[in-house]
Short mmCIF file of C-alpha atoms in Angstrom, two decimals:
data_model
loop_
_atom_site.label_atom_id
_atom_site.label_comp_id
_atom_site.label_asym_id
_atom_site.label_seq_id
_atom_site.Cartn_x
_atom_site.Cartn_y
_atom_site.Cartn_z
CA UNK A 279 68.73 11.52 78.59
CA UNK A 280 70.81 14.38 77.57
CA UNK A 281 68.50 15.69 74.91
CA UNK A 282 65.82 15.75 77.23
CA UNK A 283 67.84 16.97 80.17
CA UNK A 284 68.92 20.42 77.26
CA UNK A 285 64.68 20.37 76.64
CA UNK A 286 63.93 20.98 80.03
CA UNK A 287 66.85 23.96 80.31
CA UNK A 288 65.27 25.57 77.10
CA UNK A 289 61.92 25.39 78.61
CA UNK A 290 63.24 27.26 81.54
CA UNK A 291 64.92 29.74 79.75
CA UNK A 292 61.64 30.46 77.76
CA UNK A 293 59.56 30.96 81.04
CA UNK A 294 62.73 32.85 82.53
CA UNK A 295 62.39 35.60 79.53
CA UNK A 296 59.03 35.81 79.60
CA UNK A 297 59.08 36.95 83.97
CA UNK A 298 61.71 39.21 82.68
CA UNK A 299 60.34 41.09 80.76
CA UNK A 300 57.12 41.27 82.84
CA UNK A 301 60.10 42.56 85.06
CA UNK A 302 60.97 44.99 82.88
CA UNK A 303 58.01 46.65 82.34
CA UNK A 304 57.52 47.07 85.39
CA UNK A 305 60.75 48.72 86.07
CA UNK A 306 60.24 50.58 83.04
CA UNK A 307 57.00 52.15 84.01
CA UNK A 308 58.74 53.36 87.06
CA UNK A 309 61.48 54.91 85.84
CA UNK A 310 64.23 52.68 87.18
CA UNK A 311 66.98 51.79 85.90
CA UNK A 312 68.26 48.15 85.92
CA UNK A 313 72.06 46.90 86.89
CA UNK A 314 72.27 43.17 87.12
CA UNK A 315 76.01 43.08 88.63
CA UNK A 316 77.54 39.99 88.75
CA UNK A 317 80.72 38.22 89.71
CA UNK A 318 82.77 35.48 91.42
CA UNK A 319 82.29 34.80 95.12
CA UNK A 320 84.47 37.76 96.87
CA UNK A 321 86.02 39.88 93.76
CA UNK A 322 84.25 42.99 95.72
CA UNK A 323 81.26 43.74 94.24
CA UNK A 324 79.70 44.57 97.76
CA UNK A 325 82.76 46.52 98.80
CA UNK A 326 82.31 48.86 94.90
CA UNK A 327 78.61 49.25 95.78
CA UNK A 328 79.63 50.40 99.44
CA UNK A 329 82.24 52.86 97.66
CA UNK A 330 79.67 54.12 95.09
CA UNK A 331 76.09 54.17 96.01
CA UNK A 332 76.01 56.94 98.81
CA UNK A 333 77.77 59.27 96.35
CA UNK A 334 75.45 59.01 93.15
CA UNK A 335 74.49 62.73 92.26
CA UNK A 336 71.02 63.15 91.73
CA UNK A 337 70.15 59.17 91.59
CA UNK A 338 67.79 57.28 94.48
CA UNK A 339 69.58 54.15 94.39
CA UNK A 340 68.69 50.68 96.18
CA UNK A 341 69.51 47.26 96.12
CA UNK A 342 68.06 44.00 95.54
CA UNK A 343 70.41 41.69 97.25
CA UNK A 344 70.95 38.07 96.07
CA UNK A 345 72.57 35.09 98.34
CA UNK A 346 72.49 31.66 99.05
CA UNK A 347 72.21 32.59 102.87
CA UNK A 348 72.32 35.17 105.06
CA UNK A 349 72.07 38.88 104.80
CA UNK A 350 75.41 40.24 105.52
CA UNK A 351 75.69 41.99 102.34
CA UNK A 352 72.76 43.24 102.97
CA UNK A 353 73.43 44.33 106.22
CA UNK A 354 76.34 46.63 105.44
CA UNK A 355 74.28 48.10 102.87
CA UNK A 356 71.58 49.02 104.67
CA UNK A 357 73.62 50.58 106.92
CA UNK A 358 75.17 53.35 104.89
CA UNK A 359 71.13 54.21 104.79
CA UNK A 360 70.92 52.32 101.60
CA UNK A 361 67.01 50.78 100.76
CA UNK A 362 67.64 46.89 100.40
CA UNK A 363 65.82 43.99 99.80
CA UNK A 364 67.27 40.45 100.16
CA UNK A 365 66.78 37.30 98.26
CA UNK A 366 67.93 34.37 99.73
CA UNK A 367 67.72 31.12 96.95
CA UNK A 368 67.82 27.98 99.45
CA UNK A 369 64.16 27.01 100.06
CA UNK A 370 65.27 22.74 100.12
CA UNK A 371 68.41 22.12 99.00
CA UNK A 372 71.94 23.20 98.42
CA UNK A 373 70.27 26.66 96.88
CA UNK A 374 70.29 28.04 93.70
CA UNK A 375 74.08 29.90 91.85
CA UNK A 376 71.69 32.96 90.49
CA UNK A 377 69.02 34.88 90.58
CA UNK A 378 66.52 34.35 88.09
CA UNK A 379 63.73 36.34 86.87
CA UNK A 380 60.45 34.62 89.28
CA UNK A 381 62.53 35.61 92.37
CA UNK A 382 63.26 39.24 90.95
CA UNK A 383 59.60 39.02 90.48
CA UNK A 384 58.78 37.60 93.77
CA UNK A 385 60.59 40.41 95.94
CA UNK A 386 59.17 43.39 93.57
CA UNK A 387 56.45 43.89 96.16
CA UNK A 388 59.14 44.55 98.76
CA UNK A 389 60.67 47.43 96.47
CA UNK A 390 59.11 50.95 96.55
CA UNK A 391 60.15 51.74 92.81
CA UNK A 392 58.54 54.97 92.43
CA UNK A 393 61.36 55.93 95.28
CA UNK A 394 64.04 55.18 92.97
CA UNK A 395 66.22 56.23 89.76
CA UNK A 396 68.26 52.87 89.85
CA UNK A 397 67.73 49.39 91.14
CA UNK A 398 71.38 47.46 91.15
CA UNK A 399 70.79 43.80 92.00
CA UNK A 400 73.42 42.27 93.07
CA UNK A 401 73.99 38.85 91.78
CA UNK A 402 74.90 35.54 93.43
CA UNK A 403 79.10 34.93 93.32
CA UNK A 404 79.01 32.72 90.43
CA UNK A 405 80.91 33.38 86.80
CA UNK A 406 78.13 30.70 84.64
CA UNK A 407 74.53 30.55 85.68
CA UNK A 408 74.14 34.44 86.50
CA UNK A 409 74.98 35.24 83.15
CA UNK A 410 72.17 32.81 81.45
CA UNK A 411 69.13 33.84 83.18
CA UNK A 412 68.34 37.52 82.40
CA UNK A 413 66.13 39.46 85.05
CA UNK A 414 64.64 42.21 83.68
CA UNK A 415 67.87 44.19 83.72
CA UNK A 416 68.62 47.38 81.19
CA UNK A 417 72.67 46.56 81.43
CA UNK A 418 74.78 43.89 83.42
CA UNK A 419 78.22 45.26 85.32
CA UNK A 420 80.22 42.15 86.37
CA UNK A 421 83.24 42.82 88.29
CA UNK A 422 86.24 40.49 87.77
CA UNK A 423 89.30 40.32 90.33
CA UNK A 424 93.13 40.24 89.24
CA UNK A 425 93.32 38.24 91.98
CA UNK A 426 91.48 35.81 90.14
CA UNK A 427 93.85 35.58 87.30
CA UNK A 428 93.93 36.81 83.80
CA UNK A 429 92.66 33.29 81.89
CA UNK A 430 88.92 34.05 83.77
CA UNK A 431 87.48 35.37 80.32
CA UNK A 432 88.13 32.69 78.16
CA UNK A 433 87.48 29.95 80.91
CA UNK A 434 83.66 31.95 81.71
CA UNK A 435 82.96 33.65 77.95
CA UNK A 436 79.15 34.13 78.29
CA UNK A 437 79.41 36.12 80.98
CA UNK A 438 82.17 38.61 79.35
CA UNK A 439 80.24 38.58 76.33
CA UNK A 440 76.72 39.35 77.63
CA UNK A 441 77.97 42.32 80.01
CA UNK A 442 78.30 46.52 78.49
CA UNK A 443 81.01 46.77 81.36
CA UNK A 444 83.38 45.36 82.85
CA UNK A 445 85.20 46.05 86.44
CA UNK A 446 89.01 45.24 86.86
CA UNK A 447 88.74 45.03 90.40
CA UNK A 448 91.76 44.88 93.22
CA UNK A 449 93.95 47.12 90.89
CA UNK A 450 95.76 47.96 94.48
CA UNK A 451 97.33 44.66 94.37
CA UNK A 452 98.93 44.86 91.18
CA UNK A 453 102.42 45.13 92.78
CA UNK A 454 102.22 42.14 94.79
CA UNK A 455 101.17 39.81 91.95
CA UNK A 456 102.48 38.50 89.41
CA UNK A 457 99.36 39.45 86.84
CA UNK A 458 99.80 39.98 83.09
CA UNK A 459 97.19 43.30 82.89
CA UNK A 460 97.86 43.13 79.25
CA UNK A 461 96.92 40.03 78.70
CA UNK A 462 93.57 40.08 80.74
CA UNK A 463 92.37 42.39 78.34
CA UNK A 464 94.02 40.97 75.43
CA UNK A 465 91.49 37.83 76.56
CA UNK A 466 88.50 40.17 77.40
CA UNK A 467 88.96 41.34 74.14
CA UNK A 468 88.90 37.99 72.40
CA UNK A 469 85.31 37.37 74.23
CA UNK A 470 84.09 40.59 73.46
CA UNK A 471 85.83 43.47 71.61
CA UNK A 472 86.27 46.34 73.11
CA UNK A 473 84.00 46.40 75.80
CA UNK A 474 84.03 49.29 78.24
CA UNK A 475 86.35 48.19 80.58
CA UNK A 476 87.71 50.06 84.05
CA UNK A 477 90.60 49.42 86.71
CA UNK A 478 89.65 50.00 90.26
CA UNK A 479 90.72 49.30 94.05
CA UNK A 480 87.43 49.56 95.97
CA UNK A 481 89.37 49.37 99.02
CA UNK A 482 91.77 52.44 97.91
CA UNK A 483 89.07 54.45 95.77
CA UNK A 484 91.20 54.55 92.94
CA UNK A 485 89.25 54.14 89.82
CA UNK A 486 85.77 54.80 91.37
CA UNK A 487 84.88 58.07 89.87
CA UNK A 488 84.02 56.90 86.65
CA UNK A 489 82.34 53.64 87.50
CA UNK A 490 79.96 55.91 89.69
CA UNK A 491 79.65 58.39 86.79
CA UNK A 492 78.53 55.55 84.93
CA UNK A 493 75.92 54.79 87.24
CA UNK A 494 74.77 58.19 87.19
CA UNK A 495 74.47 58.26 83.43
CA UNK A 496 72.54 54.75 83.55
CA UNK A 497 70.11 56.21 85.86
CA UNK A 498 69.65 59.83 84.05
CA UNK A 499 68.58 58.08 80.54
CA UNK A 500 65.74 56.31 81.89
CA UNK A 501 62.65 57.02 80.64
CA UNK A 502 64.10 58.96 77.98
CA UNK A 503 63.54 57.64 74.54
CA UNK A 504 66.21 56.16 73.02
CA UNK B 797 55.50 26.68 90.33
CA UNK B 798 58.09 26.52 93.13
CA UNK B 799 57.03 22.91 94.05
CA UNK B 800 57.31 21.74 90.21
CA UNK B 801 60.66 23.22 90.21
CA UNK B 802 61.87 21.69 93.77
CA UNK B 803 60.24 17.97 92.72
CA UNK B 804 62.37 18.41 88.96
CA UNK B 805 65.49 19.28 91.70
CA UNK B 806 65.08 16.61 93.82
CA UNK B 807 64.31 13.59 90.72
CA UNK B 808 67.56 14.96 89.39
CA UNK B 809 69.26 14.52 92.36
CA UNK B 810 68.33 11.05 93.11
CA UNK B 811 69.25 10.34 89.18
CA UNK B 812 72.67 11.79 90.27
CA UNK B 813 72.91 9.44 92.99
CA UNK B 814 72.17 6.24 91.60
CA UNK B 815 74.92 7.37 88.76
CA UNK B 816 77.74 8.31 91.57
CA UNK B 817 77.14 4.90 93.25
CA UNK B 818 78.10 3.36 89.97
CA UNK B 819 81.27 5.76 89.35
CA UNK B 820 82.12 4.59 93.29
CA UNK B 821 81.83 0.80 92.32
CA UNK B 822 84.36 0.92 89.14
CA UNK B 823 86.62 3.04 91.07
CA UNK B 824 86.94 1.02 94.23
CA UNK B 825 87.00 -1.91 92.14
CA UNK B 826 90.31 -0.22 90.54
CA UNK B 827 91.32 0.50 93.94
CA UNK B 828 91.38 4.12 93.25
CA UNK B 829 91.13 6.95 95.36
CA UNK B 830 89.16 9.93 94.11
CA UNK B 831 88.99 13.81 95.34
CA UNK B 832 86.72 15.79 94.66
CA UNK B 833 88.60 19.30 94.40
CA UNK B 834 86.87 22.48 94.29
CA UNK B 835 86.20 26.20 94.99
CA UNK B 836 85.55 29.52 93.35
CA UNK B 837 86.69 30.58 89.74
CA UNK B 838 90.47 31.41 90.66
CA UNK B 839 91.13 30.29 93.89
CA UNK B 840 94.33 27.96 92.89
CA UNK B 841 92.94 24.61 91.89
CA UNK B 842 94.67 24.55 89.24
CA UNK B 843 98.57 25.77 90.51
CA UNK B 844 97.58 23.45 93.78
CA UNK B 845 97.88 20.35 91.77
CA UNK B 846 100.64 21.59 89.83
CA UNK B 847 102.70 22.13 93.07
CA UNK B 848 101.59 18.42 94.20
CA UNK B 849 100.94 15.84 91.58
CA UNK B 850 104.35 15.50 90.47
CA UNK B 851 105.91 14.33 93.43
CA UNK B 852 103.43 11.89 95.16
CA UNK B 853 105.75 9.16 96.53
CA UNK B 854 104.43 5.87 95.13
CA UNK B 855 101.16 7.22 93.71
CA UNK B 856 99.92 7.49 90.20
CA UNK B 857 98.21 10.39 89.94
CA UNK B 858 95.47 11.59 87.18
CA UNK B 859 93.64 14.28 86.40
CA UNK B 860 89.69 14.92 85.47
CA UNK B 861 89.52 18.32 84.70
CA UNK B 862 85.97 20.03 84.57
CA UNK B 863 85.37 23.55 82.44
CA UNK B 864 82.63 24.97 80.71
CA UNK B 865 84.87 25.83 78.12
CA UNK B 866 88.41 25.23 76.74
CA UNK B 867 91.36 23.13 77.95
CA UNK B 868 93.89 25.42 79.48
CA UNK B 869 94.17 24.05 83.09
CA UNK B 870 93.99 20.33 81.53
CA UNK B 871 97.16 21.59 79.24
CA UNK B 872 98.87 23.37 82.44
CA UNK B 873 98.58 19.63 83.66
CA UNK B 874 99.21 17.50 80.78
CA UNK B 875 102.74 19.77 80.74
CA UNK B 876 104.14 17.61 83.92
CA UNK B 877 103.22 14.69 82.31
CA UNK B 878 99.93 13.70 84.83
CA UNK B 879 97.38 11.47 82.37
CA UNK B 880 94.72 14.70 82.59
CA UNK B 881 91.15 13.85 80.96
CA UNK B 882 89.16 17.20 80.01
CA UNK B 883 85.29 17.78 80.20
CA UNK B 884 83.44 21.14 78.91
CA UNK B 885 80.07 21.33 80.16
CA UNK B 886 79.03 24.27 77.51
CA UNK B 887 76.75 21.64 75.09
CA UNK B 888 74.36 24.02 73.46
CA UNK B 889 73.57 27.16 76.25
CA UNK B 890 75.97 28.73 78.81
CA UNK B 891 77.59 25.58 80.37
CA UNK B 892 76.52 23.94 83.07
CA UNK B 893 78.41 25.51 86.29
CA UNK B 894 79.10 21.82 87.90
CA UNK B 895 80.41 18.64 87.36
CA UNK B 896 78.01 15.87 87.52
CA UNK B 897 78.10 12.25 87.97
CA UNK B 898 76.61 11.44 84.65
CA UNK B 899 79.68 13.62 83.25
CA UNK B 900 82.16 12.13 84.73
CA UNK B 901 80.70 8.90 83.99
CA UNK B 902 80.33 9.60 80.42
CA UNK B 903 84.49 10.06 80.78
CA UNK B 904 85.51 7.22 82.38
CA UNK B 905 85.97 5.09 79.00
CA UNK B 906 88.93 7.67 78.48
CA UNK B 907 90.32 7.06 82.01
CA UNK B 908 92.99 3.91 82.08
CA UNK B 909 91.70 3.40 85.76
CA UNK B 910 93.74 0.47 86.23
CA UNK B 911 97.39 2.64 85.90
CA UNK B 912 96.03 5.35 88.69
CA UNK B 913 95.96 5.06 92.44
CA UNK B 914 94.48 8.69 92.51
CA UNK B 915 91.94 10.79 90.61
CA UNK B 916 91.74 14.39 91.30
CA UNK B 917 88.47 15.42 89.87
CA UNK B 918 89.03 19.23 89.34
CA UNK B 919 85.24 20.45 89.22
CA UNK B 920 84.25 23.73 87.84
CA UNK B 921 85.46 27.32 89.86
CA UNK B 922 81.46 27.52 91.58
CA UNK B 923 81.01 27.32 95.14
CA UNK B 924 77.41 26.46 95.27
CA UNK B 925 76.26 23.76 92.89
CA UNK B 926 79.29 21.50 92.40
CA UNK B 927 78.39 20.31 96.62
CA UNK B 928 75.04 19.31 95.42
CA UNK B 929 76.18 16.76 93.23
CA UNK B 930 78.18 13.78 94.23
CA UNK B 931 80.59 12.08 91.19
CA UNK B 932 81.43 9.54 92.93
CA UNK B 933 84.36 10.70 95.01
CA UNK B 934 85.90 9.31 98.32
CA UNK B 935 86.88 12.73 99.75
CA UNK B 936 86.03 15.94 99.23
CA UNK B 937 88.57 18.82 99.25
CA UNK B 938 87.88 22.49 98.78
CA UNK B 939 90.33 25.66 98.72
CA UNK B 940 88.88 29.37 99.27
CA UNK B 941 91.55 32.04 98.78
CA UNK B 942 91.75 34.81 101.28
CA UNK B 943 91.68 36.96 98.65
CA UNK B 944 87.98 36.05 98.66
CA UNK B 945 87.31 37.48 102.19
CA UNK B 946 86.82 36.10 105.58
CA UNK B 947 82.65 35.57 105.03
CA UNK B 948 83.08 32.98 102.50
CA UNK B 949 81.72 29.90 104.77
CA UNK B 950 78.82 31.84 106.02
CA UNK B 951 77.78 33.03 102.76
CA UNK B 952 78.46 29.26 100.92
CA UNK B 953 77.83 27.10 103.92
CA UNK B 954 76.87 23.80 101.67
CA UNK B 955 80.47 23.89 99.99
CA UNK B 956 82.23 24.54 102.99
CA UNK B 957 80.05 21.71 105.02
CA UNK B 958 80.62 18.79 102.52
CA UNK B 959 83.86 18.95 102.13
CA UNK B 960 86.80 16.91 104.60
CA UNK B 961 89.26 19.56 104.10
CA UNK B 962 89.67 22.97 103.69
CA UNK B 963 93.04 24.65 101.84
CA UNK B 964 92.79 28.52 102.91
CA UNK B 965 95.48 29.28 100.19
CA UNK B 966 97.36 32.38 98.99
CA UNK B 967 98.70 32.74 102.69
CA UNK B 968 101.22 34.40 100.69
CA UNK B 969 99.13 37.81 100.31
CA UNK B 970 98.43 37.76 104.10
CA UNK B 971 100.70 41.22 104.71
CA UNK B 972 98.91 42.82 101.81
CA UNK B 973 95.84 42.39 102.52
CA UNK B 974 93.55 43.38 105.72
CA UNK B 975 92.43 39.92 106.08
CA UNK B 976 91.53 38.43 109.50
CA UNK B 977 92.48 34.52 109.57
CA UNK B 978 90.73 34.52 113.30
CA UNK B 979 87.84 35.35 111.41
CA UNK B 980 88.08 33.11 108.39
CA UNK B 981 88.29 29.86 110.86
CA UNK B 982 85.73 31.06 113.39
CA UNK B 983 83.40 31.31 110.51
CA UNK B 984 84.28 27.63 109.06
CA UNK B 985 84.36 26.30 112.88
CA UNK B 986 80.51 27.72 112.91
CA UNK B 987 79.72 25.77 109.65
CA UNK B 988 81.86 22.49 109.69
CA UNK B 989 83.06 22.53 113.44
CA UNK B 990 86.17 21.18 113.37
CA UNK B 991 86.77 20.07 109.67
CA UNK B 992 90.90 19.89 108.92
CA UNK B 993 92.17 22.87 107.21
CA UNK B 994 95.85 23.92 105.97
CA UNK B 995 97.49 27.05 105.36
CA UNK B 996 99.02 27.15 101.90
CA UNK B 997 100.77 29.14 99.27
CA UNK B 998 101.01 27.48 95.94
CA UNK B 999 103.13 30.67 94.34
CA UNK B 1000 105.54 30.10 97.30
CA UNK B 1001 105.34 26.20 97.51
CA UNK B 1002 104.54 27.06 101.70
CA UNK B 1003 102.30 24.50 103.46
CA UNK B 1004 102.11 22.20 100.60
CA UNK B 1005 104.09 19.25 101.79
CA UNK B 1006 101.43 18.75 104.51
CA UNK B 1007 98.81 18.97 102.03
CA UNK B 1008 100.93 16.18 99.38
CA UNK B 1009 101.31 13.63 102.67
CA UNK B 1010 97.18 13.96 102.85
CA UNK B 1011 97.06 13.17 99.57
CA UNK B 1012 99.35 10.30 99.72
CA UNK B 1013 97.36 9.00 102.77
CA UNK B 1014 94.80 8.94 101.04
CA UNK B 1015 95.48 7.16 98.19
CA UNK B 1016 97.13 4.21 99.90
CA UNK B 1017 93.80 3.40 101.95
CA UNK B 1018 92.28 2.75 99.07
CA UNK B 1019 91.61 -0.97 98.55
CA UNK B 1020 92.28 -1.14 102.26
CA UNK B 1021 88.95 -2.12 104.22
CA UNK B 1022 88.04 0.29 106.57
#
């Protein structure tokens, strides 16, 4: 049963790359550029998008929002004039912990791409499945909290590994922890060496410059030949 | 596609099912009483049961501990001398982000059933799929941090709707943080009307005695017809 049940995941993978990159051309023939941003249920990525998108030099940004239910994330993004589109992954049953690549697909003819430099989708809360089914990104952000505690890469290690950055979010709250900085990126490091890594309060705005000059960069190398 | 991948859901779950039912029989027929205990990645699970297991009056306690990699809560655990039983769900991809019944079944040969009157199943830090699939459990208990924002029943209703009690922990935080508690329990009062919830620190040891007598409670119905 077991060896069947890992045939069937493999399968799904396989059809998963090939939407993606079907995605991907897609995005690439537009111009876009791709952030898959992922993290555990409330560690703020909603809150650093709120902080960052109406500030991006230069870049038409939008959002491809993905929940279980609801649009509330959506909602306060759309109101700081931001374009979003929301996937919601419950059709039957208890709903689906990520996005994958057929419901990128399936909401592309919502998105106006030639309107934008930079396409973040943000992920369903969830430190295992995101990370296994790519969706046509060109990088994956995932935020982790310190409120979350400093063992989170070694417990989740595909999703440190497969990211080019990493947010060290709730930085504000440092004081009124007890949390071992050092050794959360003594463990990040032992997942995935030196990664680009950056400490930031999305509720104080420390931090935030660089993450959105980050973005900005993203965005400005599309289409360029690498 | 979509209906392939909905029918390959819903044969899984049933599989699930008929597998839980059989976890159910050999535990009541141990007389013991298993919880189900989950929530997001870094929510307290782990430092929950470490403020509670050791001093259960009259109840052998164990410990199933669910990753998708490594052993470091099951070693937190195994310190205060609880009998702790670890499963990684990371066979050959990413891990599987949920415990399921076939899992736990497949540990239950390492479980001296007979010496427990309570199993604490501690599933994997996800807050969608681990309430799709049963294990087996009498009770199912479920702590979201308020570090994790107010929204979290709305946005995970499934989790928050399965469960038979809801620890809102690291109370602890509360002057720190620009959290609204109203909030928090309107929102789990519009998805589980009702459902018993308890106000706990586990850094500070507050609430927790109320929290250990529900646990006790517990344990001693079991064998007890209802």
């Amino acid at each position: 049963m077991h060896r069947t049940k890992v045939k069937v995941v493999e399968d799904a993978l396989d059809a998963n790359h090939t939407i993606a990159n079907a995605n991907r051309a897609d995005f690439d023939r537009a111009g876009v550029t791709v952030v898959n941003f992922m993290s555990a249920p409330g560690a703020g990525k909603t809150t650093l998008l709120e902080r960052t998108l109406t500030g991006l030099e230069g870049v038409r940004a939008g959002v491809l929002e993905g929940d279980v239910q609801g649009s509330m994330d959506a909602d306060r993004l759309a109101a700081l004039h931001v374009p979003v589109t929301q996937i919601n992954t419950d059709p039957s049953f208890g709903g689906e912990c990520h996005l994958d690549a057929n419901m990128v697909r399936s909401a592309l003819p919502e998105i106006v791409l030639d309107d934008l430099d930079l396409l973040v989708i943000e992920n369903v809360g969830n430190l295992v499945c995101p990370a296994e089914f790519k969706v046509g990104e060109d990088a994956r952000v995932m935020v982790t909290s310190i409120t979350e505690g400093e063992d989170k890469p070694l417990k989740y290690p595909l999703m440190f590994r497969t990211c080019e950055l990493v947010l060290v979010n709730k930085i504000d709250l440092l004081p009124h922890l007890e949390y071992d900085l050092d050794r959360l990126l003594t463990n990040l490091d032992a997942v995935h060496p030196g990664v680009p890594r950056m400490l930031v309060s999305a509720r104080t705005g420390e931090g935030i410059e660089p993450w959105r000059e980050w973005l900005v960069a993203k965005a400005s190398r599309a289409g360029v030949p690498a």
